[in-house]
Amino acid sequence: MKPQVGVLSVQGAFAEHVRAFREAGADPFEVRSTGDLARPLDALVLPGGESTVQGRLLKETGLFGPLAERIAAGLPVFATCAGLILLAERLEGDTTVWFGALPVTVRRNAYGRQLGSFAAKGRVGPDEDVPQTFIRAPSIVSVGNGVEVLSSFEGVPTGVRRRNVTALAWHPELTQDLRVFRRFLESMQVSAKRR
Amino acid sequence: MNEDRGELNRNLAQMLKGGVIMDVTTPEQAEIAEAAGACAVMALERIPADIRAAGGVSRMSDPAMIRGIQEAVTIPVMAKCRIGHVAEARILEAVEIDYIDESEVLSPADDVYHIDKSAFRVPFVCGARDLGEALRRIGEGASMIRTKGEPGTGDVIQAVRHLRRMQGEIRRVASLREDELYEAAKRLAAPLDLVRYVHANGRLPVVNFAAGGVATPADAALMMELGAEGVFVGSGIFKSGDPAKRASAIVRAVANWRDSKLLAEISENLGEAMVGINADEIETIMEERGR
């Protein structure tokens, strides 16, 4: 049975995550309203897009409460860019907190406006030379207890993991490299066995 | 670090998908738009309905006004330059705008040539009425397309026409034999490699939004139904009775356009829509600017 991966699909690059997770061997589906949570859900994806839009739509669709509960209960979560902002406990210069499930402080638009967007290659956990696309990307300016740094750019963390939550400031779904997705799916199977 | 600006610029448009880009003229309006769930704002001195009413030549906005809006919000900020006005585009790039709209809403500066957008690091969105026009703009370096519609009217008929035409032509190109693509490229007056892309993928190589005349949540849902990946709303929001409420209703309509029960709910008590003028009763036809 393939892992059932729900991709939050209220705004942003959700179609790209659906493609990537399908190619990585999962069975992804779109989560647009609370009705979509009736089916089995092995993991949740919070895609890139605009965090202010997604945060607002999460509340308005009624998805926020049920998803927050499941994340707190240990549902594996994979987040990129805006998803990292939605998970952070703190945002620099902003009192807004959405899920607050990841003890990190995030700086929005850390590399500036679109002219500051860039592509890089670097280590992600055990994998070398993973292509990383940063689009008006945030960065992680401080990490709390138990947070493992998966990737960094110029010494600043850009990818982290803590328990069930993996969050990246960059976009693996905009590249053809599936290693990050496969690692996430593998880590889910390992933790499922442990349970 | 590699510098494939074209790819990075197309990527930013991918992040905007499923969202609503709103015209704003002040930092206060930008804040209202962001709070209502806009995925980006278009900073301009006058919204299209007022440009239409005022007449005369309309130009790029004052960079100080654009900076004020950039400081007010965290979402991407776009601004318009005149068709073919390379210098206005350079100025917008210098103020680090997130997207330039080479737009028919402003008075065209050049009636033959569009800007060579591939010479810029900043991304461009351009209007198009059909597939050929869209592919010509992409060939020049546009990293996002929007249908033109007829701006400032509150009448969706042109946006519907342009979106249907574009989607229909995409389906037609996708159905051709390989050896028929040369003739298709000639007929569309579009670069052959881009026609090949459409044939192989059944879609434009960049994100495609709808624009021009969208005034209600139902209008926005109609655009999504017809294949748009998101919506620009110009005059429709800040020319209406309750901009904040209407803006957030349009955002929800784009995110959940298939949910008719929800559409009914969010269409309730929105107050006055923009008055609107029929697209065939106006003298200035903006969609005909630039080909």
JSON list of N, CA and C in Angstrom, two decimals, chain B residues 57-81:
[
{"chain": "B", "resi": 57, "resn": "VAL", "atom": "N", "xyz": [-2.69, 60.45, -21.48]},
{"chain": "B", "resi": 57, "resn": "VAL", "atom": "CA", "xyz": [-1.63, 59.43, -21.51]},
{"chain": "B", "resi": 57, "resn": "VAL", "atom": "C", "xyz": [-1.41, 58.88, -20.12]},
{"chain": "B", "resi": 58, "resn": "SER", "atom": "N", "xyz": [-1.38, 57.56, -19.99]},
{"chain": "B", "resi": 58, "resn": "SER", "atom": "CA", "xyz": [-1.08, 57.01, -18.67]},
{"chain": "B", "resi": 58, "resn": "SER", "atom": "C", "xyz": [0.26, 56.29, -18.72]},
{"chain": "B", "resi": 59, "resn": "ARG", "atom": "N", "xyz": [1.04, 56.50, -17.64]},
{"chain": "B", "resi": 59, "resn": "ARG", "atom": "CA", "xyz": [2.44, 56.08, -17.63]},
{"chain": "B", "resi": 59, "resn": "ARG", "atom": "C", "xyz": [2.75, 55.23, -16.41]},
{"chain": "B", "resi": 60, "resn": "MET", "atom": "N", "xyz": [4.01, 54.80, -16.33]},
{"chain": "B", "resi": 60, "resn": "MET", "atom": "CA", "xyz": [4.50, 54.08, -15.14]},
{"chain": "B", "resi": 60, "resn": "MET", "atom": "C", "xyz": [4.23, 54.92, -13.89]},
{"chain": "B", "resi": 61, "resn": "SER", "atom": "N", "xyz": [4.03, 54.23, -12.74]},
{"chain": "B", "resi": 61, "resn": "SER", "atom": "CA", "xyz": [3.79, 54.95, -11.48]},
{"chain": "B", "resi": 61, "resn": "SER", "atom": "C", "xyz": [5.06, 55.56, -10.93]},
{"chain": "B", "resi": 62, "resn": "ASP", "atom": "N", "xyz": [4.89, 56.55, -10.05]},
{"chain": "B", "resi": 62, "resn": "ASP", "atom": "CA", "xyz": [5.99, 57.19, -9.33]},
{"chain": "B", "resi": 62, "resn": "ASP", "atom": "C", "xyz": [6.71, 56.15, -8.47]},
{"chain": "B", "resi": 63, "resn": "PRO", "atom": "N", "xyz": [8.04, 56.00, -8.63]},
{"chain": "B", "resi": 63, "resn": "PRO", "atom": "CA", "xyz": [8.77, 54.99, -7.85]},
{"chain": "B", "resi": 63, "resn": "PRO", "atom": "C", "xyz": [8.60, 55.17, -6.33]},
{"chain": "B", "resi": 64, "resn": "ALA", "atom": "N", "xyz": [8.39, 56.40, -5.87]},
{"chain": "B", "resi": 64, "resn": "ALA", "atom": "CA", "xyz": [8.21, 56.63, -4.42]},
{"chain": "B", "resi": 64, "resn": "ALA", "atom": "C", "xyz": [6.92, 55.96, -3.95]},
{"chain": "B", "resi": 65, "resn": "MET", "atom": "N", "xyz": [5.90, 56.04, -4.79]},
{"chain": "B", "resi": 65, "resn": "MET", "atom": "CA", "xyz": [4.62, 55.41, -4.47]},
{"chain": "B", "resi": 65, "resn": "MET", "atom": "C", "xyz": [4.78, 53.87, -4.44]},
{"chain": "B", "resi": 66, "resn": "ILE", "atom": "N", "xyz": [5.56, 53.36, -5.39]},
{"chain": "B", "resi": 66, "resn": "ILE", "atom": "CA", "xyz": [5.80, 51.91, -5.43]},
{"chain": "B", "resi": 66, "resn": "ILE", "atom": "C", "xyz": [6.56, 51.46, -4.18]},
{"chain": "B", "resi": 67, "resn": "ARG", "atom": "N", "xyz": [7.59, 52.23, -3.80]},
{"chain": "B", "resi": 67, "resn": "ARG", "atom": "CA", "xyz": [8.36, 51.90, -2.60]},
{"chain": "B", "resi": 67, "resn": "ARG", "atom": "C", "xyz": [7.47, 51.88, -1.35]},
{"chain": "B", "resi": 68, "resn": "GLY", "atom": "N", "xyz": [6.55, 52.83, -1.27]},
{"chain": "B", "resi": 68, "resn": "GLY", "atom": "CA", "xyz": [5.64, 52.89, -0.13]},
{"chain": "B", "resi": 68, "resn": "GLY", "atom": "C", "xyz": [4.84, 51.60, -0.01]},
{"chain": "B", "resi": 69, "resn": "ILE", "atom": "N", "xyz": [4.41, 51.08, -1.15]},
{"chain": "B", "resi": 69, "resn": "ILE", "atom": "CA", "xyz": [3.63, 49.84, -1.15]},
{"chain": "B", "resi": 69, "resn": "ILE", "atom": "C", "xyz": [4.53, 48.64, -0.83]},
{"chain": "B", "resi": 70, "resn": "GLN", "atom": "N", "xyz": [5.76, 48.65, -1.36]},
{"chain": "B", "resi": 70, "resn": "GLN", "atom": "CA", "xyz": [6.71, 47.57, -1.04]},
{"chain": "B", "resi": 70, "resn": "GLN", "atom": "C", "xyz": [6.96, 47.48, 0.46]},
{"chain": "B", "resi": 71, "resn": "GLU", "atom": "N", "xyz": [7.01, 48.65, 1.11]},
{"chain": "B", "resi": 71, "resn": "GLU", "atom": "CA", "xyz": [7.29, 48.65, 2.55]},
{"chain": "B", "resi": 71, "resn": "GLU", "atom": "C", "xyz": [6.08, 48.20, 3.37]},
{"chain": "B", "resi": 72, "resn": "ALA", "atom": "N", "xyz": [4.88, 48.32, 2.78]},
{"chain": "B", "resi": 72, "resn": "ALA", "atom": "CA", "xyz": [3.67, 48.03, 3.54]},
{"chain": "B", "resi": 72, "resn": "ALA", "atom": "C", "xyz": [3.32, 46.54, 3.61]},
{"chain": "B", "resi": 73, "resn": "VAL", "atom": "N", "xyz": [3.83, 45.72, 2.66]},
{"chain": "B", "resi": 73, "resn": "VAL", "atom": "CA", "xyz": [3.41, 44.31, 2.61]},
{"chain": "B", "resi": 73, "resn": "VAL", "atom": "C", "xyz": [4.60, 43.35, 2.45]},
{"chain": "B", "resi": 74, "resn": "THR", "atom": "N", "xyz": [4.36, 42.06, 2.79]},
{"chain": "B", "resi": 74, "resn": "THR", "atom": "CA", "xyz": [5.42, 41.05, 2.60]},
{"chain": "B", "resi": 74, "resn": "THR", "atom": "C", "xyz": [5.21, 40.25, 1.31]},
{"chain": "B", "resi": 75, "resn": "ILE", "atom": "N", "xyz": [4.01, 40.33, 0.71]},
{"chain": "B", "resi": 75, "resn": "ILE", "atom": "CA", "xyz": [3.73, 39.58, -0.52]},
{"chain": "B", "resi": 75, "resn": "ILE", "atom": "C", "xyz": [4.41, 40.29, -1.70]},
{"chain": "B", "resi": 76, "resn": "PRO", "atom": "N", "xyz": [4.57, 39.60, -2.85]},
{"chain": "B", "resi": 76, "resn": "PRO", "atom": "CA", "xyz": [5.23, 40.22, -4.00]},
{"chain": "B", "resi": 76, "resn": "PRO", "atom": "C", "xyz": [4.48, 41.47, -4.48]},
{"chain": "B", "resi": 77, "resn": "VAL", "atom": "N", "xyz": [5.26, 42.45, -4.96]},
{"chain": "B", "resi": 77, "resn": "VAL", "atom": "CA", "xyz": [4.69, 43.69, -5.50]},
{"chain": "B", "resi": 77, "resn": "VAL", "atom": "C", "xyz": [5.04, 43.78, -6.98]},
{"chain": "B", "resi": 78, "resn": "MET", "atom": "N", "xyz": [4.02, 43.99, -7.79]},
{"chain": "B", "resi": 78, "resn": "MET", "atom": "CA", "xyz": [4.19, 44.14, -9.23]},
{"chain": "B", "resi": 78, "resn": "MET", "atom": "C", "xyz": [3.92, 45.59, -9.62]},
{"chain": "B", "resi": 79, "resn": "ALA", "atom": "N", "xyz": [4.39, 46.01, -10.78]},
{"chain": "B", "resi": 79, "resn": "ALA", "atom": "CA", "xyz": [4.05, 47.34, -11.28]},
{"chain": "B", "resi": 79, "resn": "ALA", "atom": "C", "xyz": [4.05, 47.31, -12.80]},
{"chain": "B", "resi": 80, "resn": "LYS", "atom": "N", "xyz": [3.34, 48.26, -13.39]},
{"chain": "B", "resi": 80, "resn": "LYS", "atom": "CA", "xyz": [3.17, 48.27, -14.85]},
{"chain": "B", "resi": 80, "resn": "LYS", "atom": "C", "xyz": [4.12, 49.24, -15.52]},
{"chain": "B", "resi": 81, "resn": "CYS", "atom": "N", "xyz": [4.63, 48.84, -16.70]},
{"chain": "B", "resi": 81, "resn": "CYS", "atom": "CA", "xyz": [5.29, 49.80, -17.59]},
{"chain": "B", "resi": 81, "resn": "CYS", "atom": "C", "xyz": [4.55, 49.78, -18.90]}
]
